[in-house]
Coordinates of N, CA and C in Angstrom, one line a residue:
X10 N 0.6 -1.2 0.4 CA 0.1 0.0 0.1 C 1.1 1.2 -0.1
X11 N 0.7 2.0 -0.7 CA 1.9 3.1 -1.0 C 1.4 4.3 -0.3
X12 N 2.2 5.0 0.2 CA 2.2 5.9 1.0 C 1.1 7.2 1.4
X13 N 1.2 6.7 0.2 CA 0.0 9.1 -0.6 C -2.1 8.6 0.2
X14 N -1.4 7.2 -0.2 CA -3.0 6.7 -0.5 C -3.3 6.7 1.4
X15 N -2.0 5.8 1.6 CA -2.4 5.4 3.1 C -2.9 6.8 3.9
X16 N -2.5 8.7 4.1 CA -2.3 9.2 4.4 C -3.4 10.0 4.3
X17 N -3.8 9.5 2.8 CA -5.5 10.1 2.3 C -7.1 9.7 2.8
X18 N -7.3 8.5 2.8 CA -7.4 6.9 3.8 C -7.4 7.3 5.5
X19 N -6.3 7.8 5.8 CA -6.3 8.5 7.2 C -6.9 9.7 7.9
X20 N -6.6 10.5 6.4 CA -7.9 11.9 7.1 C -9.0 12.2 7.0
X21 N -9.6 10.7 5.4 CA -11.4 11.0 5.6 C -11.6 10.5 6.2
X22 N -11.1 9.1 7.5 CA -11.6 8.6 8.4 C -11.9 9.9 9.5
X23 N -10.9 10.3 9.7 CA -10.8 11.9 10.6 C -11.8 12.5 10.0
X24 N -12.1 13.0 9.3 CA -13.3 13.8 9.1 C -14.3 13.1 8.6
X25 N -13.9 11.7 8.6 CA -15.4 11.5 8.5 C -16.0 10.9 10.5
X26 N -15.5 11.2 10.8 CA -15.4 11.4 12.5 C -15.7 12.2 13.3
X27 N -15.7 13.0 12.8 CA -15.1 15.2 12.9 C -16.6 15.1 12.7
X28 N -17.1 14.5 11.8 CA -18.4 14.8 11.2 C -19.4 14.0 11.8
X29 N -19.0 12.6 12.5 CA -20.0 12.1 13.1 C -20.1 12.5 14.2
X30 N -18.8 13.0 15.3 CA -19.0 13.3 16.5 C -20.0 15.2 15.9
X31 N -19.8 16.1 14.9 CA -21.0 16.9 14.7 C -21.4 16.6 15.2
X32 N -22.1 15.9 13.9 CA -23.9 14.7 14.5 C -24.3 15.2 15.4
X33 N -23.8 14.5 16.5 CA -24.0 13.8 18.1 C -23.5 15.7 18.7
X34 N -23.4 15.9 18.5 CA -23.3 17.2 18.7 C -25.0 17.8 18.6
X35 N -25.0 18.7 17.7 CA -26.0 19.2 17.2 C -27.0 18.4 17.7
X36 N -27.5 16.7 17.5 CA -28.8 16.0 17.9 C -29.0 16.6 19.8
X37 N -27.9 15.9 20.1 CA -27.7 15.8 21.6 C -28.3 18.1 22.4
X38 N -27.7 18.9 21.6 CA -28.3 20.1 21.6 C -30.6 20.2 21.3
X39 N -29.7 19.8 20.6 CA -31.7 19.9 19.6 C -33.1 18.9 20.3
X40 N -32.0 18.0 21.2 CA -32.3 17.7 22.2 C -33.1 17.9 23.6
X41 N -32.7 18.2 24.2 CA -32.3 19.7 25.3 C -33.3 20.4 24.5
X42 N -32.8 21.1 24.0 CA -33.8 22.4 23.3 C -35.5 22.4 22.6
X43 N -35.1 20.4 22.6 CA -37.1 20.2 22.2 C -37.2 20.2 23.7
X44 N -37.2 19.3 24.6 CA -37.4 19.5 25.8 C -37.8 20.7 26.3
X45 N -36.6 21.2 26.5 CA -36.8 22.4 27.1 C -38.1 23.5 26.3
X46 N -38.6 23.6 25.2 CA -39.1 23.9 24.0 C -40.5 23.5 24.7
X47 N -40.5 22.3 24.8 CA -42.1 22.3 25.1 C -42.1 22.1 26.6
X48 N -41.4 21.9 27.1 CA -41.6 21.8 28.6 C -42.0 23.4 29.2
X49 N -41.4 23.7 28.7 CA -42.2 26.1 29.0 C -43.3 26.5 28.7
X50 N -43.6 24.8 27.5 CA -45.4 24.9 26.7 C -46.1 24.5 27.8
X51 N -45.6 23.2 28.8 CA -46.4 22.9 29.2 C -46.8 21.6 28.9
X52 N -46.5 21.1 27.2 CA -46.4 19.9 26.5 C -45.2 18.9 25.5
X53 N -45.5 17.7 25.3 CA -43.4 16.8 25.2 C -44.8 16.2 24.2
X54 N -44.2 16.6 23.1 CA -44.6 15.6 22.2 C -43.9 14.4 21.5

């Protein structure tokens, strides 16, 4: 396996991990936002 390809794969992999981490953070914020929004309105959907 040549080195450049290996480096490229490594980069792609870390980009994907970062993207996944962002996704999780957004999801978590959205859940807590939704929860506080609905609980302040007295309804939970």
